[in-house]
Amino acid sequence: MATDEFLAIKDVSTAFKIHGSYYKAVSDVSLDIHNDEILAIVGESGCGKSTLATTIMGLHDPAETKIDGEIDFEGQNLLSLTEDQLNDVRGAKIGMIFQDPLSALNPLKRIGEQIQESLDYHTKMTEAEKKARVLELVNQVGIPNPERVIRQFPHELSGGMRQRVVIAIAIACKPDLMIADEPTTALDVTIQAQILDLLKDIQRENHAGIILITHDLGVVAETADQVAVMYAGQVVEQGSAQQIFDNPKHPYTRSLLRSMPQRDKENDDLYVIQGSVPSLQKMPVDGCKFAPRVPWIPEAAHEEHPSMHEVEPGHQVRCTCYQSFEFQDAKVGEVEA
Amino acid sequence: MWKTILRRVLIIIPEVFVLSILVFLLAKAMPGDPFTGSINPHTSLAHIHHLMKINGLYDPWYQQYWNWLVHLFHGDLGMSYEYQEPVTRIVGERAINTLWLAVFATVLTYAIGLPVGLYAGRHQNSRGDHAIRMYTYVTYAIPFFVILVMGLWIFGYLLGWFPTTGSIGTNVGSGFPAVISRLQHIILPGILQALFGLVGIVQYLRSEVIDATHSDYVRTARSKGVPVKDVFKHHVFRNSLLPITATAGYSITGLLGGSIYTETVFSYPGMGLLFVSAINYRDYTVITALVLMYGVLSMLGTLLSDIIMAAVDPRIRIE
Amino acid sequence: MSLIEVHDLEVHYPIRSGFWNRVTDEVLAVDGVSLSIEAGETYGLVGESGSGKSTTGKSIVGLEKPTHGQVIYKGKDITKSANRQKLDYNQDVQMIFQDSLSSLNPRKRIEDIIAEPLRNFGKLSKDEEKLRVLQLLDIVGLDADALYKYPHQFSGGQRQRIGVARAVATNPKLIVADEPVSALDLSVQAQVLNFMKKIQRDFNVSYLFISHDLGVVRHMCDNIAIMHRGRIVEMGTRDDIYNHPMHIYTRRLLSAIPETSVAHREEARAKREAVEKEFQENQQRYYDKDGKVLPLLDVTSTHKVALPADEVAKLQREAD
């Protein structure tokens, strides 16, 4: 399955400037992505997963952000490229799919034009060839009536169809890597299943790698090969989907899975993680960032500078606190202040 | 789309009818009569009554309205009491003057306003943007007539670069010299009007550009590998300019309304000045004609804006 | 007797078109919905966007005027506003919305937001009112210092709990919750759902729980109705719907829920695709010739499904 890695994220930090000081939204993240593989980055809002995606794409304003580390992609470090060099990568070798397909499309341009724009910048096709390729793409993403649809405007399509258009844009130049940021969050559940199946099919056909960013553990379990769980800007656990779901180790991963509504436990209260995710400016700088949310674990159980520990081949957990973690059943009422 | 436009045009007809009644009644309700102020102290009351009678001022309002309407359709808006000339002729002359000024000011407003607004939005928080914002705040804070008077005083009186009154120099004859003289007379009021009028456009366009810059579709375009320069050209500017094109229709009314100040300060014989003097002299026939015209113009302006909007925005085009 | 009974509810929206902009057609947003909610239960109303589930909820609260049908509360039809007045209906039935930020007035302090329904209906003194608001905050686990803050100073989960506190303020009999946790993160969702359950236990309130999330609905609801194209395709107990789904649309929805079982994902996909194929190909069996959902028929005393009579007869025999 996993061939050689072609995207290696090494110690990447992304810090935003807020009132003159920088705060890390992503801190020291290292991840590898392989061909033919779906890596899911999962976490709740504010964990830094989307920031990581836009960091890979180089979409941050350099005046407002400070980015450290290295992102090696096909032999070059994306973080050291100039804007022009990046433009040769974006759209051509890395395609991106966004959450809300209505706002992701220009309301005033026809569908065909918007798909073709990628081809305009990355290929030397003639107009006729581009037109044919656009139709082929629209067909490939399963939109009925391609001839008609390419002349329509975004608001004339349903949400599911719009997301297919966004996917067609992302795959126009057969990128090696696709980054999908919450691609199904705005869609109905039956449409979500169809879009995820489509993404998997395209990934197999194009032998591409996919980074799937989502908060939905169900989506991850259905789709991902590899999983990275993020909390407060850090990867706290990573491994294969099987490892993460069948043998979760980090207190955060275990808590998240436990807070999902489960079959046959309808009469029990759902598990609630104490406290809340700190805001960017109040994020602890050092130590185990999850410690404040599991206050019953003794301080000594945490590492001073939490690092990743291999618990089984390919399965890593941050901080040593997982060894002494046990659920302490919180009662309703014991919640964030 | 043609259906939409046609329907929109048809709606105008009852609107104009209602407007004409309102305008007529409003004029009637104004205090005073056209003769009281401008007659000889020895004129007998009976004679005034006689004047009123032959001018139809004692008829019931609907009859007066009907007469006025019939005449209106024959292009006859009655005689101005003040000038003793047909209203159409007075208005016609003035309208041409106003049109010169309005067209000049409008072109200038958009020619400066659009690029400045786009620049300010594109380079948000740059020095240029700060300067532009400072300008717009200051200009908005000062009443328009103060700007006019100051401009007139500095450039017309102190520096003497431009004529300070009228629409054309005396004794310039006709042909090319007359055109030059007319231009000289509209440059200063036109520029001042544009400098004030572009503030709204600049502020609006700037915020449109900034909103568009942060929109998701711009992020999509950038992740397609479209260079920033082209993203602005093909996505941001295009999408931000659309709502502005629609305001072009409204600006017709805006400019004619604004010209009341400009024309008064510069004693420029256009519709605005005529309107002010007609009110001063209770020149009913002129007032009614002008208010009606302003009303119709603003309706047409709105219509034009709606049509432009429907033409450029696919979301409206579809029914 | 049920707390609330909805009889043959219809909500139509006119479509205007043509040169004269006349009403040429209607959208049947809700097209004949009947259901009844018992005291103290949670009734789930499930469907995808455009299924009419939110419109049904709004009609029950009185925010939407039905084109046809009745909502019976204490023996009177409350679609008539005179009856709503007489029965203090607006006090007895409250609503919680999905978007907690836009449904709370940003310029009002939490004290005023929660006290608002009390002021509308109650005759409390200043002190009594304050005591009640504090009590309500305590019910949803918020401190007294929340009183003087504004909505934007809270997290999404906290705001949603404020929404719950406001809804509970008048001691309602029924709370219509329209996608109350859809915008929340998983761990926050758990918290809000727990509070909703606790409030139900303590105050015996009923919920009409409107959601597209079948996992959450399974956790929360005793009885469930599945809506599609403005009608109910299937209704029954939690066990009926999740363990014995009969309508193709119900099965389609259920097969689309992602499960956290990595080992069985290919199986799940195969099953999902098989159901989808059946749904696409056998429309005429499950829907009438205009594509409308068939009338509901009883399979068991609790389970109703919109299938042809012969098929229901077969299912009835199987059930016995």
XYZ file of N, CA and C in Angstrom, chain C residues 13-18 20-27:
42
model
N -45.679 26.912 -0.109
C -45.151 28.227 -0.465
C -45.463 28.485 -1.936
N -45.968 29.664 -2.255
C -46.288 29.939 -3.660
C -45.016 30.153 -4.490
N -45.055 29.711 -5.727
C -43.994 30.045 -6.684
C -44.613 31.034 -7.664
N -44.005 32.200 -7.776
C -44.524 33.178 -8.717
C -43.661 33.181 -9.968
N -44.328 33.274 -11.100
C -43.529 33.363 -12.321
C -44.395 33.940 -13.415
N -43.830 34.045 -14.604
C -44.557 34.566 -15.743
C -44.606 36.070 -15.718
N -46.992 38.320 -15.349
C -47.758 39.043 -14.334
C -47.400 38.624 -12.933
N -46.372 37.765 -12.821
C -45.904 37.368 -11.501
C -47.014 36.717 -10.693
N -47.823 35.921 -11.373
C -48.905 35.272 -10.645
C -48.414 33.972 -10.040
N -49.162 33.495 -9.062
C -48.813 32.221 -8.451
C -49.078 31.114 -9.458
N -48.037 30.473 -9.934
C -48.228 29.455 -10.958
C -48.075 28.058 -10.383
N -47.435 27.980 -9.222
C -47.222 26.662 -8.649
C -46.991 26.815 -7.153
N -46.865 25.689 -6.475
C -46.620 25.753 -5.046
C -45.526 24.768 -4.677
N -44.719 25.160 -3.705
C -43.796 24.192 -3.124
C -44.509 23.575 -1.940
